[in-house]
Coordinates of C-alpha atoms in Angstrom, one line a residue:
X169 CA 0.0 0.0 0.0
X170 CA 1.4 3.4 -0.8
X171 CA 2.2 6.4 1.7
X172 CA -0.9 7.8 2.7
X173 CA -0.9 11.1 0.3
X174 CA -5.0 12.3 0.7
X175 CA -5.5 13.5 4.4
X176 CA -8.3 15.4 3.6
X177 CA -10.9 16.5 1.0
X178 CA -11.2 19.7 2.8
X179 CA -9.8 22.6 0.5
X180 CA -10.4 26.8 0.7
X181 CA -12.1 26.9 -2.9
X182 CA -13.6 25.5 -5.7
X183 CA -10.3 26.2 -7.7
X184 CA -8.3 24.0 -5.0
X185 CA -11.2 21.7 -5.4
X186 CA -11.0 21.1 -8.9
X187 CA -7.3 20.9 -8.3
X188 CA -7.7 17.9 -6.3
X189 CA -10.0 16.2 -7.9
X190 CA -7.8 16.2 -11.1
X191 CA -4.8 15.3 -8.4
X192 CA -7.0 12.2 -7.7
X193 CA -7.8 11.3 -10.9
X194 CA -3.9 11.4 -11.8
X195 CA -3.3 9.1 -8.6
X196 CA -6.1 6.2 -9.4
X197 CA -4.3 6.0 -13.2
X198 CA -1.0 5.7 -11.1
X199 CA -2.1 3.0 -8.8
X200 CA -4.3 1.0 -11.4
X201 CA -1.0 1.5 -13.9
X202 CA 2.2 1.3 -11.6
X203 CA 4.4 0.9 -14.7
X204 CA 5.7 4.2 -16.0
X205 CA 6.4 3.2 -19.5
X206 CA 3.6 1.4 -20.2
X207 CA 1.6 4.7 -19.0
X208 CA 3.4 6.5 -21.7
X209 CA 2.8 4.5 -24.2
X210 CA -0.7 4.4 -23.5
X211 CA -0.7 8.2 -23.4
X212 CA 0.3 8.2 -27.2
X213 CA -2.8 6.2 -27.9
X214 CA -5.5 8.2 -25.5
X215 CA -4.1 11.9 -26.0
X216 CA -5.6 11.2 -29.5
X217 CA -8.8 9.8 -28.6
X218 CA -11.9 12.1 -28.0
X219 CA -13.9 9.7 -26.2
X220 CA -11.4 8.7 -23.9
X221 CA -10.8 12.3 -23.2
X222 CA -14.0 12.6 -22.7
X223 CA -14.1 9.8 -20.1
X224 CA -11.3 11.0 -18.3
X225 CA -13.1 14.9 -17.8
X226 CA -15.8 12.5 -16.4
X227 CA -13.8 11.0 -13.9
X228 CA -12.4 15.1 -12.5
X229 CA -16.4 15.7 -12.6
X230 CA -16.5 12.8 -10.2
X231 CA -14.1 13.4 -8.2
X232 CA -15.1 17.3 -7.6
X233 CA -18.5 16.5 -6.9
X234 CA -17.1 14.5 -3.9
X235 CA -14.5 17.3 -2.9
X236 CA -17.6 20.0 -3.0
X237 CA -19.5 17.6 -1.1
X238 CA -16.9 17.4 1.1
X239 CA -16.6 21.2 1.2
X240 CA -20.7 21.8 1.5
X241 CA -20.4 23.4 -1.2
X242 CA -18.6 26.0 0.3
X243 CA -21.2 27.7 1.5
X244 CA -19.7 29.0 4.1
X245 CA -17.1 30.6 2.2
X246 CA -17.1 33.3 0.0
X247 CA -16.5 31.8 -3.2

């Protein structure tokens, strides 16, 4: 198991937010593909692909609807 690297979800603003959630999307590839060439050659194949480009903007807009969840929307902020 890796070093713990997400201690919390809790971030100032929707920027940070969005910052993370690409942060975790980044991570999952990581720990599904350990292997850093094979990533990059997969990279040459998807960085051409609209639909998995389009998959992976689906996976941020995951993961930021979890961190502004986390966040309650910050509501109490002024964002």
């Amino acid at each position: 198991m890796p070093k713990p690297w997400l201690t919390s979800l809790e971030v100032s603003t929707p920027q940070e937010g969005y910052e993370l959630a690409v942060l975790m999307a980044r991570v999952a590839v990581k720990m599904t593909q350990p292997s850093d060439d094979i990533r990059r050659k997969l990279r040459t194949v998807y960085e051409q692909d609209a639909d998995s480009l389009i998959a992976s903007s689906s996976v941020v807009a995951t993961h930021f609807a979890t961190v502004a969840a986390a966040n309650n929307y910050w509501k109490e902020s002024q964002c």
